Amino acid sequence: MTTLFGDHVRLRPIAAADRPRAREILATPEVARWWGDPDQETEGLYTVEDGYSPYVIELDGEVVGLIQSCEELDPQYKHAGIDISVHPDFHGRGVGTDALRTLARHLLDHGHHRLTIDPAASNETAIRVYTKVGFRPVGLMRNYERAPDGTWHDGLLMDLLAGELE
């Protein structure tokens, strides 16, 4: 993994020293609502798997969010998925948009022809950000994810093909 530079953000590989800040971000109600248990999600960031790359999002040297990619490495199905969370204090500043564009550009430049992202279907704010970057709705995934309260919620599968990055 390498450090990536956007217009305003820097994406660097997550380090052990980032664990408290990562948990803090994931524990904010605005993020935990979509991501789930902050302890479990924080530990998941440090799980090593082939094709999985977690980064912190830095703005002016401060860790303000998390972004990760998970690459399908089979040449017949090669593509990558992205997940992102930004601390609510930095919402509305273009941080998520810049981070998504930066990671998407990196993945597309490294041989992926298709990227996916799968927000909760009710997460209108995230869907607007993803659409700004060029992701398009593909379809509704019914009862896709379990919420912290144990209920099931729909997800929206979105993808972005090479040449569609805005």
PDB file of C-alpha atoms in Angstrom:
ATOM      1  CA  MET A   1       0.000   0.000   0.000  1.00  0.00           C
ATOM      2  CA  THR A   2       1.121   3.473  -0.764  1.00  0.00           C
ATOM      3  CA  THR A   3       0.086   6.951   0.357  1.00  0.00           C
ATOM      4  CA  LEU A   4      -2.331   8.611  -2.066  1.00  0.00           C
ATOM      5  CA  PHE A   5      -2.825  12.349  -2.529  1.00  0.00           C
ATOM      6  CA  GLY A   6      -6.089  14.014  -3.493  1.00  0.00           C
ATOM      7  CA  ASP A   7      -6.786  17.675  -4.109  1.00  0.00           C
ATOM      8  CA  HIS A   8      -7.178  18.331  -0.377  1.00  0.00           C
ATOM      9  CA  VAL A   9      -6.845  14.997   1.418  1.00  0.00           C
ATOM     10  CA  ARG A  10      -4.111  12.466   1.924  1.00  0.00           C
ATOM     11  CA  LEU A  11      -4.928   8.754   2.174  1.00  0.00           C
ATOM     12  CA  ARG A  12      -2.294   6.814   4.035  1.00  0.00           C
ATOM     13  CA  PRO A  13      -2.281   3.193   5.134  1.00  0.00           C
ATOM     14  CA  ILE A  14      -3.858   2.777   8.547  1.00  0.00           C
ATOM     15  CA  ALA A  15      -1.349   2.252  11.365  1.00  0.00           C
ATOM     16  CA  ALA A  16      -1.633   0.816  14.872  1.00  0.00           C
ATOM     17  CA  ALA A  17      -1.398   4.328  16.307  1.00  0.00           C
ATOM     18  CA  ASP A  18      -4.618   5.245  14.426  1.00  0.00           C
ATOM     19  CA  ARG A  19      -6.729   2.727  16.366  1.00  0.00           C
ATOM     20  CA  PRO A  20      -8.126   5.192  18.984  1.00  0.00           C
ATOM     21  CA  ARG A  21      -9.040   7.805  16.367  1.00  0.00           C
ATOM     22  CA  ALA A  22     -10.541   5.175  14.054  1.00  0.00           C
ATOM     23  CA  ARG A  23     -12.755   3.934  16.892  1.00  0.00           C
ATOM     24  CA  GLU A  24     -13.688   7.512  17.775  1.00  0.00           C
ATOM     25  CA  ILE A  25     -14.837   8.138  14.186  1.00  0.00           C
ATOM     26  CA  LEU A  26     -16.740   4.862  14.014  1.00  0.00           C
ATOM     27  CA  ALA A  27     -18.395   5.549  17.395  1.00  0.00           C
ATOM     28  CA  THR A  28     -19.972   8.868  16.402  1.00  0.00           C
ATOM     29  CA  PRO A  29     -23.740   8.356  16.133  1.00  0.00           C
ATOM     30  CA  GLU A  30     -23.762   9.639  12.546  1.00  0.00           C
ATOM     31  CA  VAL A  31     -21.262   6.952  11.495  1.00  0.00           C
ATOM     32  CA  ALA A  32     -22.209   4.090  13.842  1.00  0.00           C
ATOM     33  CA  ARG A  33     -25.756   4.329  12.528  1.00  0.00           C
ATOM     34  CA  TRP A  34     -24.498   2.988   9.196  1.00  0.00           C
ATOM     35  CA  TRP A  35     -21.387   1.011  10.171  1.00  0.00           C
ATOM     36  CA  GLY A  36     -22.490  -0.783  13.331  1.00  0.00           C
ATOM     37  CA  ASP A  37     -20.543  -1.684  16.467  1.00  0.00           C
ATOM     38  CA  PRO A  38     -17.479   0.602  16.664  1.00  0.00           C
ATOM     39  CA  ASP A  39     -15.313  -1.956  18.471  1.00  0.00           C
ATOM     40  CA  GLN A  40     -16.022  -4.685  15.931  1.00  0.00           C
ATOM     41  CA  GLU A  41     -15.637  -2.324  12.974  1.00  0.00           C
ATOM     42  CA  THR A  42     -12.353  -0.933  14.328  1.00  0.00           C
ATOM     43  CA  GLU A  43     -10.923  -4.421  14.721  1.00  0.00           C
ATOM     44  CA  GLY A  44     -12.083  -5.238  11.192  1.00  0.00           C
ATOM     45  CA  LEU A  45      -9.890  -2.441   9.842  1.00  0.00           C
ATOM     46  CA  TYR A  46      -6.854  -4.313  11.141  1.00  0.00           C
ATOM     47  CA  THR A  47      -7.796  -7.708   9.691  1.00  0.00           C
ATOM     48  CA  VAL A  48      -5.247  -8.612   7.016  1.00  0.00           C
ATOM     49  CA  GLU A  49      -6.724 -10.122   3.858  1.00  0.00           C
ATOM     50  CA  ASP A  50      -5.459 -10.327   0.287  1.00  0.00           C
ATOM     51  CA  GLY A  51      -6.823  -7.417  -1.718  1.00  0.00           C
ATOM     52  CA  TYR A  52      -8.009  -5.464   1.349  1.00  0.00           C
ATOM     53  CA  SER A  53      -6.492  -1.990   1.822  1.00  0.00           C
ATOM     54  CA  PRO A  54      -7.594   0.287   4.696  1.00  0.00           C
ATOM     55  CA  TYR A  55      -6.511   3.935   4.778  1.00  0.00           C
ATOM     56  CA  VAL A  56      -7.041   6.885   7.053  1.00  0.00           C
ATOM     57  CA  ILE A  57      -8.206  10.116   5.458  1.00  0.00           C
ATOM     58  CA  GLU A  58      -6.111  13.083   6.549  1.00  0.00           C
ATOM     59  CA  LEU A  59      -6.996  16.737   6.082  1.00  0.00           C
ATOM     60  CA  ASP A  60      -4.297  19.230   7.054  1.00  0.00           C
ATOM     61  CA  GLY A  61      -2.499  16.466   8.991  1.00  0.00           C
ATOM     62  CA  GLU A  62      -5.577  15.435  11.034  1.00  0.00           C
ATOM     63  CA  VAL A  63      -7.237  12.028  10.679  1.00  0.00           C
ATOM     64  CA  VAL A  64     -10.825  12.872   9.711  1.00  0.00           C
ATOM     65  CA  GLY A  65     -12.075   9.625   8.216  1.00  0.00           C
ATOM     66  CA  LEU A  66     -11.486   6.101   6.999  1.00  0.00           C
ATOM     67  CA  ILE A  67     -11.633   4.593   3.534  1.00  0.00           C
ATOM     68  CA  GLN A  68     -10.910   1.084   2.354  1.00  0.00           C
ATOM     69  CA  SER A  69     -10.919  -0.961  -0.777  1.00  0.00           C
ATOM     70  CA  CYS A  70     -11.449  -4.663  -1.222  1.00  0.00           C
ATOM     71  CA  GLU A  71     -10.182  -6.001  -4.517  1.00  0.00           C
ATOM     72  CA  GLU A  72     -11.441  -9.098  -6.297  1.00  0.00           C
ATOM     73  CA  LEU A  73      -8.193 -10.390  -7.753  1.00  0.00           C
ATOM     74  CA  ASP A  74      -9.561 -13.155 -10.013  1.00  0.00           C
ATOM     75  CA  PRO A  75      -8.787 -11.822 -13.536  1.00  0.00           C
ATOM     76  CA  GLN A  76     -12.171 -12.970 -14.831  1.00  0.00           C
ATOM     77  CA  TYR A  77     -14.035 -10.860 -12.220  1.00  0.00           C
ATOM     78  CA  LYS A  78     -11.439  -8.238 -11.330  1.00  0.00           C
ATOM     79  CA  HIS A  79     -13.049  -5.219  -9.690  1.00  0.00           C
ATOM     80  CA  ALA A  80     -12.883  -3.415  -6.358  1.00  0.00           C
ATOM     81  CA  GLY A  81     -15.336  -2.270  -3.715  1.00  0.00           C
ATOM     82  CA  ILE A  82     -14.959   0.836  -1.559  1.00  0.00           C
ATOM     83  CA  ASP A  83     -16.233   1.761   1.919  1.00  0.00           C
ATOM     84  CA  ILE A  84     -15.839   5.186   3.519  1.00  0.00           C
ATOM     85  CA  SER A  85     -16.678   7.034   6.710  1.00  0.00           C
ATOM     86  CA  VAL A  86     -15.939  10.638   7.588  1.00  0.00           C
ATOM     87  CA  HIS A  87     -16.155  12.176  11.056  1.00  0.00           C
ATOM     88  CA  PRO A  88     -19.326  14.315  11.196  1.00  0.00           C
ATOM     89  CA  ASP A  89     -17.297  17.436  12.088  1.00  0.00           C
ATOM     90  CA  PHE A  90     -15.965  17.255   8.518  1.00  0.00           C
ATOM     91  CA  HIS A  91     -19.202  16.529   6.654  1.00  0.00           C
ATOM     92  CA  GLY A  92     -20.142  18.988   3.945  1.00  0.00           C
ATOM     93  CA  ARG A  93     -16.550  20.026   3.217  1.00  0.00           C
ATOM     94  CA  GLY A  94     -15.880  17.798   0.203  1.00  0.00           C
ATOM     95  CA  VAL A  95     -13.618  15.466   2.210  1.00  0.00           C
ATOM     96  CA  GLY A  96     -15.542  12.318   1.266  1.00  0.00           C
ATOM     97  CA  THR A  97     -15.799  13.313  -2.376  1.00  0.00           C
ATOM     98  CA  ASP A  98     -12.065  14.023  -2.626  1.00  0.00           C
ATOM     99  CA  ALA A  99     -11.156  10.800  -0.805  1.00  0.00           C
ATOM    100  CA  LEU A 100     -13.435   8.701  -3.022  1.00  0.00           C
ATOM    101  CA  ARG A 101     -12.076  10.253  -6.211  1.00  0.00           C
ATOM    102  CA  THR A 102      -8.519   9.696  -5.020  1.00  0.00           C
ATOM    103  CA  LEU A 103      -8.981   6.027  -4.177  1.00  0.00           C
ATOM    104  CA  ALA A 104     -11.130   5.386  -7.254  1.00  0.00           C
ATOM    105  CA  ARG A 105      -8.492   6.929  -9.531  1.00  0.00           C
ATOM    106  CA  HIS A 106      -5.808   4.779  -7.887  1.00  0.00           C
ATOM    107  CA  LEU A 107      -7.824   1.575  -8.339  1.00  0.00           C
ATOM    108  CA  LEU A 108      -8.755   2.369 -11.935  1.00  0.00           C
ATOM    109  CA  ASP A 109      -5.132   3.238 -12.739  1.00  0.00           C
ATOM    110  CA  HIS A 110      -4.133  -0.168 -11.365  1.00  0.00           C
ATOM    111  CA  GLY A 111      -6.198  -2.272 -13.697  1.00  0.00           C
ATOM    112  CA  HIS A 112      -9.722  -2.270 -12.314  1.00  0.00           C
ATOM    113  CA  HIS A 113     -12.436  -1.545 -14.858  1.00  0.00           C
ATOM    114  CA  ARG A 114     -15.306  -1.463 -12.358  1.00  0.00           C
ATOM    115  CA  LEU A 115     -15.731  -0.206  -8.786  1.00  0.00           C
ATOM    116  CA  THR A 116     -18.650  -0.817  -6.458  1.00  0.00           C
ATOM    117  CA  ILE A 117     -20.016   0.820  -3.337  1.00  0.00           C
ATOM    118  CA  ASP A 118     -23.073  -0.295  -1.374  1.00  0.00           C
ATOM    119  CA  PRO A 119     -24.607   2.300   0.948  1.00  0.00           C
ATOM    120  CA  ALA A 120     -27.762   1.711   2.922  1.00  0.00           C
ATOM    121  CA  ALA A 121     -30.616   2.548   0.563  1.00  0.00           C
ATOM    122  CA  SER A 122     -31.856   5.137   3.064  1.00  0.00           C
ATOM    123  CA  ASN A 123     -28.483   6.914   3.357  1.00  0.00           C
ATOM    124  CA  GLU A 124     -29.368   9.750   0.998  1.00  0.00           C
ATOM    125  CA  THR A 125     -26.358  11.883   1.944  1.00  0.00           C
ATOM    126  CA  ALA A 126     -23.883   9.134   1.055  1.00  0.00           C
ATOM    127  CA  ILE A 127     -25.708   8.353  -2.182  1.00  0.00           C
ATOM    128  CA  ARG A 128     -25.469  12.033  -3.240  1.00  0.00           C
ATOM    129  CA  VAL A 129     -21.703  12.040  -2.575  1.00  0.00           C
ATOM    130  CA  TYR A 130     -21.165   8.790  -4.464  1.00  0.00           C
ATOM    131  CA  THR A 131     -23.199  10.094  -7.402  1.00  0.00           C
ATOM    132  CA  LYS A 132     -21.014  13.249  -7.530  1.00  0.00           C
ATOM    133  CA  VAL A 133     -17.984  11.028  -8.047  1.00  0.00           C
ATOM    134  CA  GLY A 134     -19.677   9.101 -10.863  1.00  0.00           C
ATOM    135  CA  PHE A 135     -21.169   6.038  -9.170  1.00  0.00           C
ATOM    136  CA  ARG A 136     -24.536   4.989 -10.599  1.00  0.00           C
ATOM    137  CA  PRO A 137     -27.301   2.940  -9.001  1.00  0.00           C
ATOM    138  CA  VAL A 138     -27.354  -0.658 -10.196  1.00  0.00           C
ATOM    139  CA  GLY A 139     -30.095  -2.098  -8.014  1.00  0.00           C
ATOM    140  CA  LEU A 140     -31.641  -2.510  -4.621  1.00  0.00           C
ATOM    141  CA  MET A 141     -30.340  -5.334  -2.443  1.00  0.00           C
ATOM    142  CA  ARG A 142     -33.258  -6.256  -0.209  1.00  0.00           C
ATOM    143  CA  ASN A 143     -32.620  -6.970   3.474  1.00  0.00           C
ATOM    144  CA  TYR A 144     -28.923  -6.577   2.712  1.00  0.00           C
ATOM    145  CA  GLU A 145     -27.485  -5.580   6.074  1.00  0.00           C
ATOM    146  CA  ARG A 146     -28.335  -5.980   9.723  1.00  0.00           C
ATOM    147  CA  ALA A 147     -28.637  -2.741  11.672  1.00  0.00           C
ATOM    148  CA  PRO A 148     -27.354  -2.381  15.244  1.00  0.00           C
ATOM    149  CA  ASP A 149     -30.943  -2.887  16.476  1.00  0.00           C
ATOM    150  CA  GLY A 150     -31.085  -6.291  14.743  1.00  0.00           C
ATOM    151  CA  THR A 151     -33.441  -5.309  11.934  1.00  0.00           C
ATOM    152  CA  TRP A 152     -32.574  -5.825   8.279  1.00  0.00           C
ATOM    153  CA  HIS A 153     -32.223  -2.907   5.872  1.00  0.00           C
ATOM    154  CA  ASP A 154     -31.964  -2.570   2.121  1.00  0.00           C
ATOM    155  CA  GLY A 155     -28.701  -1.623   0.435  1.00  0.00           C
ATOM    156  CA  LEU A 156     -28.174   0.186  -2.840  1.00  0.00           C
ATOM    157  CA  LEU A 157     -25.568  -1.354  -5.121  1.00  0.00           C
ATOM    158  CA  MET A 158     -23.794   1.366  -7.101  1.00  0.00           C
ATOM    159  CA  ASP A 159     -20.943   1.014  -9.545  1.00  0.00           C
ATOM    160  CA  LEU A 160     -18.530   3.158 -11.489  1.00  0.00           C
ATOM    161  CA  LEU A 161     -16.883   1.999 -14.703  1.00  0.00           C
ATOM    162  CA  ALA A 162     -13.527   3.163 -16.024  1.00  0.00           C
ATOM    163  CA  GLY A 163     -14.133   6.428 -17.865  1.00  0.00           C
ATOM    164  CA  GLU A 164     -17.040   7.472 -15.609  1.00  0.00           C
ATOM    165  CA  LEU A 165     -14.999   9.012 -12.787  1.00  0.00           C
ATOM    166  CA  GLU A 166     -16.024  12.668 -12.461  1.00  0.00           C
TER     167      GLU A 166
END
